[in-house]
mmCIF file of C-alpha atoms in Angstrom:
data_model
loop_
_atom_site.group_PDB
_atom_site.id
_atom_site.type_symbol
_atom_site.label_atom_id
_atom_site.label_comp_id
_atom_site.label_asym_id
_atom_site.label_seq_id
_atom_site.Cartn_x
_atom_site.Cartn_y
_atom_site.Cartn_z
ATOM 1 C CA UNK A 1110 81.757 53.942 102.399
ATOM 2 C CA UNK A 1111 85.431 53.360 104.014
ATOM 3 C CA UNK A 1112 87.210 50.203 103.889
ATOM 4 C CA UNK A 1113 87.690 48.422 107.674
ATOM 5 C CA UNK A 1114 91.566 49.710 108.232
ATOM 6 C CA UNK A 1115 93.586 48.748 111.197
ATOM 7 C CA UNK A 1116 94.159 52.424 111.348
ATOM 8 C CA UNK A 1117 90.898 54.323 112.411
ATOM 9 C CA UNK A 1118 92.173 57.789 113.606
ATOM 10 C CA UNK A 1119 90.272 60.883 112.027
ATOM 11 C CA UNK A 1120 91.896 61.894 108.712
ATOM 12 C CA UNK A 1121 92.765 65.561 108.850
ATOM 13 C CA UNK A 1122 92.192 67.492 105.804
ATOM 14 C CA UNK A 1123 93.591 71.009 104.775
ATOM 15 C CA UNK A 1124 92.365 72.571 101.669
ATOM 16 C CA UNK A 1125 93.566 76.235 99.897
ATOM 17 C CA UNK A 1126 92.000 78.220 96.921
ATOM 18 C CA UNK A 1127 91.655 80.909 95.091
ATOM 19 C CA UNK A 1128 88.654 82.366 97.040
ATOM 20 C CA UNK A 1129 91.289 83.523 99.473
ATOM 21 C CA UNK A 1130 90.382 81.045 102.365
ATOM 22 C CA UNK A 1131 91.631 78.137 104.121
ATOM 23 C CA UNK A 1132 89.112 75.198 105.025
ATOM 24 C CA UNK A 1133 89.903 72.093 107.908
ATOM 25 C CA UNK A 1134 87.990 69.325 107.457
ATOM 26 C CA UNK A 1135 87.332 66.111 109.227
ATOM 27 C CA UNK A 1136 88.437 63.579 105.895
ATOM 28 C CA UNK A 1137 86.134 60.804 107.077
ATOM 29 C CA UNK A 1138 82.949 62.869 107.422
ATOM 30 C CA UNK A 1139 83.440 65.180 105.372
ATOM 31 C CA UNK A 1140 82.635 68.007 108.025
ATOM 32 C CA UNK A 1141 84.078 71.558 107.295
ATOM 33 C CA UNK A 1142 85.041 72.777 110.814
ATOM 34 C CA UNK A 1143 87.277 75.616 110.473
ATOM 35 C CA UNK A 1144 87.289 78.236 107.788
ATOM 36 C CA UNK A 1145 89.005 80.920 107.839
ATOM 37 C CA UNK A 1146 90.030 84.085 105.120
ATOM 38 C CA UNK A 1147 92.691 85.998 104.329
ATOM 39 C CA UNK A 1148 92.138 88.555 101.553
ATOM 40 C CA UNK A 1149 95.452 89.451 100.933
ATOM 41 C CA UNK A 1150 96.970 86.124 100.664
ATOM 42 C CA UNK A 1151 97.258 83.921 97.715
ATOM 43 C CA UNK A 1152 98.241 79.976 99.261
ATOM 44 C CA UNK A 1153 100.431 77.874 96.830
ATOM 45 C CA UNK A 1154 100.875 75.251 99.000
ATOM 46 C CA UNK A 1155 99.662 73.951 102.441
ATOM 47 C CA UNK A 1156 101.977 71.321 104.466
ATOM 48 C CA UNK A 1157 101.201 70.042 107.788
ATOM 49 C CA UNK A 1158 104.721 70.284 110.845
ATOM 50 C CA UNK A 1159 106.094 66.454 111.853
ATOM 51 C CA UNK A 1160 104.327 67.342 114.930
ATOM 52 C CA UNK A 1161 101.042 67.236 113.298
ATOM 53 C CA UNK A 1162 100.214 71.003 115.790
ATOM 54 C CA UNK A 1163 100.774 73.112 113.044
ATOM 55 C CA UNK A 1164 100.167 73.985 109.362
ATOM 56 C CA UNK A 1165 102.184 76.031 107.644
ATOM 57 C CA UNK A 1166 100.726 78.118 104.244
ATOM 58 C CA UNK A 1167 103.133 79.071 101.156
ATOM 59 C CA UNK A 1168 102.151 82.725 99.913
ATOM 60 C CA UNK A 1169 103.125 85.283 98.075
ATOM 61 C CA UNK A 1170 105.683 86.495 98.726
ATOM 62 C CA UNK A 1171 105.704 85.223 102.484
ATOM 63 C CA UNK A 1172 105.243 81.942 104.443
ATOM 64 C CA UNK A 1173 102.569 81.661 107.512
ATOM 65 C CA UNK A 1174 102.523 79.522 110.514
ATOM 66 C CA UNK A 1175 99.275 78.660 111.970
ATOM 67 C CA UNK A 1176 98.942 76.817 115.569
ATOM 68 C CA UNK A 1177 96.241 74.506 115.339
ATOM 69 C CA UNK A 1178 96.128 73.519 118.953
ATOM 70 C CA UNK A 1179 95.653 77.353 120.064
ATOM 71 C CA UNK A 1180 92.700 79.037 121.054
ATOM 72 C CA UNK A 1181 92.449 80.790 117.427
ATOM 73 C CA UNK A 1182 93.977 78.783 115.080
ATOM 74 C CA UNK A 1183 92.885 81.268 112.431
ATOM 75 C CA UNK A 1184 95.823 83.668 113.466
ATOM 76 C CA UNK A 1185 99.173 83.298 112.008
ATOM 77 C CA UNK A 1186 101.147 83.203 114.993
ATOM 78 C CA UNK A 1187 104.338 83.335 112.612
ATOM 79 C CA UNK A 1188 105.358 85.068 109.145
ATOM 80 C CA UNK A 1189 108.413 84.085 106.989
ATOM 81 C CA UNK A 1190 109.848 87.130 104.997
ATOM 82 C CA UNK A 1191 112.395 86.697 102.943
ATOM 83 C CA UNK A 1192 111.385 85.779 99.617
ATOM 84 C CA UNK A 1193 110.152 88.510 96.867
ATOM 85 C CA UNK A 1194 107.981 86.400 94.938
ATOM 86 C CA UNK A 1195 105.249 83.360 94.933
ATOM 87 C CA UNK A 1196 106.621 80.801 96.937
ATOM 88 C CA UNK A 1197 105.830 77.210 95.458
ATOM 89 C CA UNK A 1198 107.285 74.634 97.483
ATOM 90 C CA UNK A 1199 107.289 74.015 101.556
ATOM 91 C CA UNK A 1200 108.336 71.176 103.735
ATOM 92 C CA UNK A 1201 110.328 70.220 106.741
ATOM 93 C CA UNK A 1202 113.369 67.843 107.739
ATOM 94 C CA UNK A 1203 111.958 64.843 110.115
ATOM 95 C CA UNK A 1204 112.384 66.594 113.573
ATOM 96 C CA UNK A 1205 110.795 69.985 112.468
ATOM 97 C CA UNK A 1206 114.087 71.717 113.271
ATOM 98 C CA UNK A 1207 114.225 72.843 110.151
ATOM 99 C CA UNK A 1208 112.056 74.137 107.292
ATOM 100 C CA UNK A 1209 112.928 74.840 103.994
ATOM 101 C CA UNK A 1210 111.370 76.522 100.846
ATOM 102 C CA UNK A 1211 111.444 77.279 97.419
ATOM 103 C CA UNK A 1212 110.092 80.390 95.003
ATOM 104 C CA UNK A 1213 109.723 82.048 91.777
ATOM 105 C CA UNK A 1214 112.428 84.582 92.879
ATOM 106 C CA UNK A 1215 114.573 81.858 91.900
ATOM 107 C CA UNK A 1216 116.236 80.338 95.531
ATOM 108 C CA UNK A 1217 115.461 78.043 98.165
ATOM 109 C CA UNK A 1218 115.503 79.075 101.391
ATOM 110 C CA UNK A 1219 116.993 77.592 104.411
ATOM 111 C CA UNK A 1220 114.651 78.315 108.080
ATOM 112 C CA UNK A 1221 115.893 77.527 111.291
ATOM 113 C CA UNK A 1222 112.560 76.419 113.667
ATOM 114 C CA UNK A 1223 114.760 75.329 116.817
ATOM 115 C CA UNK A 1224 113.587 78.111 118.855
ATOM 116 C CA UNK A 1225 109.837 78.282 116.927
ATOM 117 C CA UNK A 1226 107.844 76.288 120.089
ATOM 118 C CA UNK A 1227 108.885 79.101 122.411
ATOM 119 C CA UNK A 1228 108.127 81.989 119.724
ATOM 120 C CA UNK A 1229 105.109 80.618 119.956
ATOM 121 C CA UNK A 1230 105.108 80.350 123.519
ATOM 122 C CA UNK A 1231 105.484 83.963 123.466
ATOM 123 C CA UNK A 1232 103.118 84.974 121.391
ATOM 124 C CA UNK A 1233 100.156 83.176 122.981
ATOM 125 C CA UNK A 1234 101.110 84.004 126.382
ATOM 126 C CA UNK A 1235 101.942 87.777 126.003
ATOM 127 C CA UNK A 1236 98.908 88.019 123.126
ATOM 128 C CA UNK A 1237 101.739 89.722 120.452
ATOM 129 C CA UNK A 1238 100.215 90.674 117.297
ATOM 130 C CA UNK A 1239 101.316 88.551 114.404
ATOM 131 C CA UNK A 1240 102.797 91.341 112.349
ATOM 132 C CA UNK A 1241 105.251 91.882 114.912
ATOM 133 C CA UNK A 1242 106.277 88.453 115.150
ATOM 134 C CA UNK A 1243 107.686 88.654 111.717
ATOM 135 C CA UNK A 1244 110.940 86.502 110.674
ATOM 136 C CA UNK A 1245 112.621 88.444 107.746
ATOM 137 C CA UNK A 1246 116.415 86.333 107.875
ATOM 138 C CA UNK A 1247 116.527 82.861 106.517
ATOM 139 C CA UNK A 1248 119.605 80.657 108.109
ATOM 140 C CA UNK A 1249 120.963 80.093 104.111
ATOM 141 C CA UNK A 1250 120.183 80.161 100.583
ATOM 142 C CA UNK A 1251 120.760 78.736 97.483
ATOM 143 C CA UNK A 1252 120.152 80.810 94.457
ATOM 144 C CA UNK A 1253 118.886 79.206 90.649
ATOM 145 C CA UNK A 1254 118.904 81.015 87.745
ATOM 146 C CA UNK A 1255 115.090 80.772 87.426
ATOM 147 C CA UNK A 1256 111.788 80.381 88.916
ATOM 148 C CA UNK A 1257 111.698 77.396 90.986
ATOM 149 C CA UNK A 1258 108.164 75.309 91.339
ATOM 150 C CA UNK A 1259 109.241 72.550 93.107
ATOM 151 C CA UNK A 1260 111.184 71.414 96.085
ATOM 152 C CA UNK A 1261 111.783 68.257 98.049
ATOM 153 C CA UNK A 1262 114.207 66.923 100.997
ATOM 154 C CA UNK A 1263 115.887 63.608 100.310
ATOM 155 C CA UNK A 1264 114.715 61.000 102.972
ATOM 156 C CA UNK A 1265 119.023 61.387 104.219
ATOM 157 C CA UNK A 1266 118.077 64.569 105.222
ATOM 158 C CA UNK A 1267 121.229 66.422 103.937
ATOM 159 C CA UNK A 1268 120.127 66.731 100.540
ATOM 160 C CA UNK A 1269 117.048 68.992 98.860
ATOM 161 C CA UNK A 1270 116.139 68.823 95.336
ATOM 162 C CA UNK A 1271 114.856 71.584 93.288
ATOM 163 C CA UNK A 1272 113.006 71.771 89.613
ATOM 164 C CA UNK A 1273 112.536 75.074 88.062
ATOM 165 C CA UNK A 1274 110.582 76.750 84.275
ATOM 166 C CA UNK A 1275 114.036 75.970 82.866
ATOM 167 C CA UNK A 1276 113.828 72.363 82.679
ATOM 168 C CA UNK A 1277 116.466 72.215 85.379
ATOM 169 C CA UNK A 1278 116.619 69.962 88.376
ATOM 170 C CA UNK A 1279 119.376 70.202 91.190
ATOM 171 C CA UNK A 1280 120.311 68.671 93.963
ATOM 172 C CA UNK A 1281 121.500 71.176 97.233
ATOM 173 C CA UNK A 1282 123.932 69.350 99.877
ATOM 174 C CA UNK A 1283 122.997 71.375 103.003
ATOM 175 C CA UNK A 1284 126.392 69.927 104.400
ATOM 176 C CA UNK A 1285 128.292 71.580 101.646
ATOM 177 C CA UNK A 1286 126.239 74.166 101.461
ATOM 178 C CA UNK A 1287 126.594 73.602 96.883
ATOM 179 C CA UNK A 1288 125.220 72.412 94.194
ATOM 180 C CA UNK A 1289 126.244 68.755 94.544
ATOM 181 C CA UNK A 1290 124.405 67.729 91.043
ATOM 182 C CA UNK A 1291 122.502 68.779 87.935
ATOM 183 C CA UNK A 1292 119.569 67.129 85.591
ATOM 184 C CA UNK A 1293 118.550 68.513 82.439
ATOM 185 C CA UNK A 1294 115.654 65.784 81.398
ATOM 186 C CA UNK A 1295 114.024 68.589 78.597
ATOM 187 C CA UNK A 1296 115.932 71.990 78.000
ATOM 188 C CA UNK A 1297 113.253 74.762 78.657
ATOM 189 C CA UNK A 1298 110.162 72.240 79.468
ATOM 190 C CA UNK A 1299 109.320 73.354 83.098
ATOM 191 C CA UNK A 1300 109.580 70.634 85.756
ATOM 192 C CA UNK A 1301 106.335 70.829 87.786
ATOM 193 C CA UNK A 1302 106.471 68.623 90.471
ATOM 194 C CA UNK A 1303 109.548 65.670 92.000
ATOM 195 C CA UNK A 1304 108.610 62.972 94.511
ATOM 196 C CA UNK A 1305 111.279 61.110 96.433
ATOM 197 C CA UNK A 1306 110.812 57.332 97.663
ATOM 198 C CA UNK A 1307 110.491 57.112 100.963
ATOM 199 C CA UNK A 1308 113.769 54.960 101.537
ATOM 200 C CA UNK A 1309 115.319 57.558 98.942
ATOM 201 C CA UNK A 1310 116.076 54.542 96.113
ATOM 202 C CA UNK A 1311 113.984 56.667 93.466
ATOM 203 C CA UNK A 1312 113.309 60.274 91.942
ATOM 204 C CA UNK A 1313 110.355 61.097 90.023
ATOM 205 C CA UNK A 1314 110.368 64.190 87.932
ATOM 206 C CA UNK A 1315 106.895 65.525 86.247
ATOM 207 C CA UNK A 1316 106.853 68.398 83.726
ATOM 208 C CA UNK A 1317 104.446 70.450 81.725
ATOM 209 C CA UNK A 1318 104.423 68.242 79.020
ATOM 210 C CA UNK A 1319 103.093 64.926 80.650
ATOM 211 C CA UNK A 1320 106.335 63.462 81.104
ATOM 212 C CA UNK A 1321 107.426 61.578 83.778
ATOM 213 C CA UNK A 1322 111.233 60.913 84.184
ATOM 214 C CA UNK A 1323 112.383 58.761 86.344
ATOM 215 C CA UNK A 1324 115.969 57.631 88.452
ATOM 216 C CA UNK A 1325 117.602 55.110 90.570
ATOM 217 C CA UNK A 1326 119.429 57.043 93.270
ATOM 218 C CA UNK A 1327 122.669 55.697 94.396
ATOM 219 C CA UNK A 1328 124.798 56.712 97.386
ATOM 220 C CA UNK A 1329 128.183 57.639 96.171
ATOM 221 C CA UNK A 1330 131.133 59.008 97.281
ATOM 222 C CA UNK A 1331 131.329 61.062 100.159
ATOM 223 C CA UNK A 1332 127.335 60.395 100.845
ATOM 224 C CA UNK A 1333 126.245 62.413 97.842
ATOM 225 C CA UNK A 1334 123.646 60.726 95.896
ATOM 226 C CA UNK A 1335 124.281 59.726 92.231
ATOM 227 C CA UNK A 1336 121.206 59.531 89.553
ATOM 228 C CA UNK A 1337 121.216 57.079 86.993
ATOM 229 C CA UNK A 1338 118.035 56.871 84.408
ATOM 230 C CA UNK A 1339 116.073 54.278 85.076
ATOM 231 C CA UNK A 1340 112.172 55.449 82.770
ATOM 232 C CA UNK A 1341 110.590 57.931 80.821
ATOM 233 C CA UNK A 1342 107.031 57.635 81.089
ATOM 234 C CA UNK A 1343 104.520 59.451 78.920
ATOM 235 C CA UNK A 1344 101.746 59.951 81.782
ATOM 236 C CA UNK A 1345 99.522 62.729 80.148
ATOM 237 C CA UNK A 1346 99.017 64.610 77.177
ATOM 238 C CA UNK A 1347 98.206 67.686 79.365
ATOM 239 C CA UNK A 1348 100.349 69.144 82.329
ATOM 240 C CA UNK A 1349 101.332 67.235 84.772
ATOM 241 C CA UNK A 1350 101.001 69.524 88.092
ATOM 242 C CA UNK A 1351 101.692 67.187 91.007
ATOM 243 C CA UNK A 1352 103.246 63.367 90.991
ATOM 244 C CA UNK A 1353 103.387 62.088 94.296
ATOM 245 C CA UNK A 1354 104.686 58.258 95.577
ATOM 246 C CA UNK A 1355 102.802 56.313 97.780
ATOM 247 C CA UNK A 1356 103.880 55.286 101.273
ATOM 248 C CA UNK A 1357 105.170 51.731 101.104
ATOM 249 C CA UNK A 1358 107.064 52.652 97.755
ATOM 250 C CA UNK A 1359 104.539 50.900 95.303
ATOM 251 C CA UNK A 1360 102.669 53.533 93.135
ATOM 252 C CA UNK A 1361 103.138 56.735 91.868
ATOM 253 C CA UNK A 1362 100.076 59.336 91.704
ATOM 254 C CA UNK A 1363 99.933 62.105 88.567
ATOM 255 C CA UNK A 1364 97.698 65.039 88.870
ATOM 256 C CA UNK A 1365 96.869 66.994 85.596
ATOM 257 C CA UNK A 1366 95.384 69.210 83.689
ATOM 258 C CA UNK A 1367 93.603 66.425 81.556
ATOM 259 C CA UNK A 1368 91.224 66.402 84.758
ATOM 260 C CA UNK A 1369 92.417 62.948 85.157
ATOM 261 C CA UNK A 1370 94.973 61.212 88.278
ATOM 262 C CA UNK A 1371 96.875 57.869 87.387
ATOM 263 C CA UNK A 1372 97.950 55.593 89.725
ATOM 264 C CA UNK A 1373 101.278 53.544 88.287
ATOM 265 C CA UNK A 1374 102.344 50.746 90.267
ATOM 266 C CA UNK A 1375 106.197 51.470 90.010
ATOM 267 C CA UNK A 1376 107.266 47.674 88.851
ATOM 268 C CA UNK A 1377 107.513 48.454 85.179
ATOM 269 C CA UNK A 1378 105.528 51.602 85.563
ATOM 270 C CA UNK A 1379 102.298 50.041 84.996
ATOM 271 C CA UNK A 1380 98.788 52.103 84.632
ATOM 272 C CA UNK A 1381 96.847 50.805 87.725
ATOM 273 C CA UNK A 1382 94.085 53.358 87.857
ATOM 274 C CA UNK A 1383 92.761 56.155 86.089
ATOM 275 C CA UNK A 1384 90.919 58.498 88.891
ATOM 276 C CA UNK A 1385 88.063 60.783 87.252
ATOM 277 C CA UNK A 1386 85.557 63.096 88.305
ATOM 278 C CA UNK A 1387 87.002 66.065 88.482
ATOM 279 C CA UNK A 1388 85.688 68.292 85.816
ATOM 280 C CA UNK A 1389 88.792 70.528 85.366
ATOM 281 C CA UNK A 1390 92.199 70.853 86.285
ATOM 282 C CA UNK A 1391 93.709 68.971 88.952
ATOM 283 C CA UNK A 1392 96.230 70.729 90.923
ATOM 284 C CA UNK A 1393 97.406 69.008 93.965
ATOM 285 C CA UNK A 1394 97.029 65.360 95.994
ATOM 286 C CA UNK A 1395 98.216 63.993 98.727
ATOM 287 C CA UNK A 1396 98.532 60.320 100.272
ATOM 288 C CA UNK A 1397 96.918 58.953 103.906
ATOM 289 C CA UNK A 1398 99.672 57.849 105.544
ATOM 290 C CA UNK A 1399 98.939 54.220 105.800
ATOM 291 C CA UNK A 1400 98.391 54.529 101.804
ATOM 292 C CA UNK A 1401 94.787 53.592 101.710
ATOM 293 C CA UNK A 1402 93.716 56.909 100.497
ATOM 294 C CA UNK A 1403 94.240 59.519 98.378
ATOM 295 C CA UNK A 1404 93.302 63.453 98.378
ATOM 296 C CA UNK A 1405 92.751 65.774 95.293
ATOM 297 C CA UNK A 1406 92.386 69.521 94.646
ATOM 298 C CA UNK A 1407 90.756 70.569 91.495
ATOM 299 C CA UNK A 1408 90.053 73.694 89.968
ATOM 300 C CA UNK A 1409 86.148 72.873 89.596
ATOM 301 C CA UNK A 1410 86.540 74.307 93.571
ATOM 302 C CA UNK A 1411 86.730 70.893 95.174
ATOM 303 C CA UNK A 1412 88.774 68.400 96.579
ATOM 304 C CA UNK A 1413 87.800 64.805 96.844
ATOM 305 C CA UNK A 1414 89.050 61.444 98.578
ATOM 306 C CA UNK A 1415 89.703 59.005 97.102
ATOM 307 C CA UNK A 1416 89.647 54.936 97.999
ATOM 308 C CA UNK A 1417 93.404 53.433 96.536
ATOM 309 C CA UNK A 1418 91.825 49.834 96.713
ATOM 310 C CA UNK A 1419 88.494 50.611 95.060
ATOM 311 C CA UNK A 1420 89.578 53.304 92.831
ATOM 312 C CA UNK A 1421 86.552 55.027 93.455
ATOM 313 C CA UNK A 1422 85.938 58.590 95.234
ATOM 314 C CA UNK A 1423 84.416 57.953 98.535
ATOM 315 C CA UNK A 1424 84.103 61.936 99.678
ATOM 316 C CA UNK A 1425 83.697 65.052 97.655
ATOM 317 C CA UNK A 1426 83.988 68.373 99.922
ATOM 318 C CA UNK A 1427 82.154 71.152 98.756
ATOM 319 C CA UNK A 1428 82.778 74.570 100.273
ATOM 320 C CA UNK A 1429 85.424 76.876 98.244
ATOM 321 C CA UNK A 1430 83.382 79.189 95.716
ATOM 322 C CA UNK A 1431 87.167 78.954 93.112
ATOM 323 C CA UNK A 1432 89.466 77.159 92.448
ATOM 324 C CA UNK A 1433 91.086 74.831 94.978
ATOM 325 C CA UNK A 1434 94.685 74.731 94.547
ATOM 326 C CA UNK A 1435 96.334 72.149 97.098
ATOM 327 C CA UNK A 1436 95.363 70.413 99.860
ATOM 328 C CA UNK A 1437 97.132 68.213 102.403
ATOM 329 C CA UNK A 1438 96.244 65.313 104.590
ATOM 330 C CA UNK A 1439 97.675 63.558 107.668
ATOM 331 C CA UNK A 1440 96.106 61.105 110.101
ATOM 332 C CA UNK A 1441 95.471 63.093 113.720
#
């Protein structure tokens, strides 16, 4: 069923829904081996820390940090207050210093983690109750002028780029602490989703009408990055809810409501693939680190794995009684 790769380690899988629970899962097998539920907490979006320990849930209206390597990984053994409504984006600069985030209430957020492996510390060794390990104070802010569904950090580290239900797209210098630049590719069409190349040479912004825009980024004066067009590309005729690129810079993944993912191989923007077997909306995906797989969350309550050389599922993961809403996979 999976390809020989010079990269064997067990594939990780984290999956979120709308049945209120949280699933880990063994990729490979396909074996469910942690499950756990929160009924108060709606998850927007799951990422996995640089350090591979931890997983970190977006809520509403508050982040949660679970320790996977503790005796009850279940347990948030950290809580992020400071936004006031669904927060939509997550994700962390290189080290895992620093985390950042971004939310309907219109701002990205700014968290400081320096001191987090000794909170921790704390908190397992004196058995302190999550709720009073609570961080309410963010370490800065940028405010938009509308809901913001997106957020990514450019691969220099100093930059993060934002798309909101505007149509707007901005780029935050952290050094600055400003607005360095601003993209309007469709007034009032919400962007959905942005992907960065991994050596930071292209931006890919997806929005609610199936449209793909695309730029060459360009270092320019004083390190800030310049955008010039480089595609439009009409993916979808449905939503477009998550693009992603693919490690080794060579195709980009869209995720839709059509029920459909395309692969693009980026030279000329090409349709490799067409993914299908999901039988309604496809919220989320994520790429194997190596690039030889791919990993879908679809509102028919699974997710599914998917073979980028075949083009063909090779797992489906059944478990989740709704919708399942993102997902996120690393390599242990």
């Amino acid at each position: 069923m999976f390809e020989n790769n010079p990269d064997d380690r067990p594939l990780f899988l984290a999956t979120a829904s709308y049945d209120h629970t949280i699933r880990l899962w063994e990729a490979r097998t396909g074996t469910c081996y942690l499950s756990f539920a929160y009924p108060d907490m709606h998850v927007n979006r799951l990422e996995i820390t640089p350090d591979k320990g931890k997983l970190v849930a977006a809520c509403n209206p508050y982040i949660r940090l679970f320790d996977l390597n503790s005796m009850a990984p279940h347990l948030p053994v950290r809580t992020f207050e400071s936004h006031t409504n669904n927060v939509m984006a997550v994700g962390f600069q290189y080290t895992g210093q620093m985390m950042y985030s971004g939310s309907e209430d219109g701002t990205v957020k700014i968290w400081d983690l320096s001191s987090m492996l000794v909170l921790i510390s704390m908190i397992l060794t004196t058995n302190c109750r999550p709720e009073k390990c609570r961080v309410r104070e963010c370490q800065r802010e940028f405010r938009s002028v509308s809901p913001i569904n997106t957020v990514v950090l450019h691969p220099n580290q100093t930059e993060l780029i934002s798309g909101d239900q505007n149509g707007n797209i901005r780029v935050w210098d952290l050094r600055a602490d400003l607005c360095s630049c601003e993209l309007v590719p469709e007034v009032g069409t919400p962007i959905r989703s942005l992907t960065v190349m991994w050596d930071g040479t292209m931006v890919v912004a997806a929005n609610e009408r199936g449209t793909c825009y695309v730029w060459r980024s360009l270092q320019g004066i004083q390190t800030m990055t310049e955008f010039e067009p480089l595609h439009k590309l009409q993916a979808h005729n449905g939503y477009i809810l998550k693009c992603l690129l693919s490690p080794g810079n060579k195709y980009l993944a869209t995720a839709s409501s059509d029920k459909t993912v395309k692969i693009w191989n980026v030279d000329g923007f090409k349709l490799e693939k067409v993914l299908t077997g999901h039988r309604r909306w496809v919220w989320d995906c994520d790429f194997s680190r190596n690039g030889e797989y791919l990993v879908t969350a679809s509102s028919d309550t699974t997710a599914r794995l998917w073979s980028m050389r075949a083009g063909k599922e090779v797992m489906v993961y059944h478990a989740h009684r709704r919708a399942t809403v993102c997902c996120t996979l690393r390599h242990d």
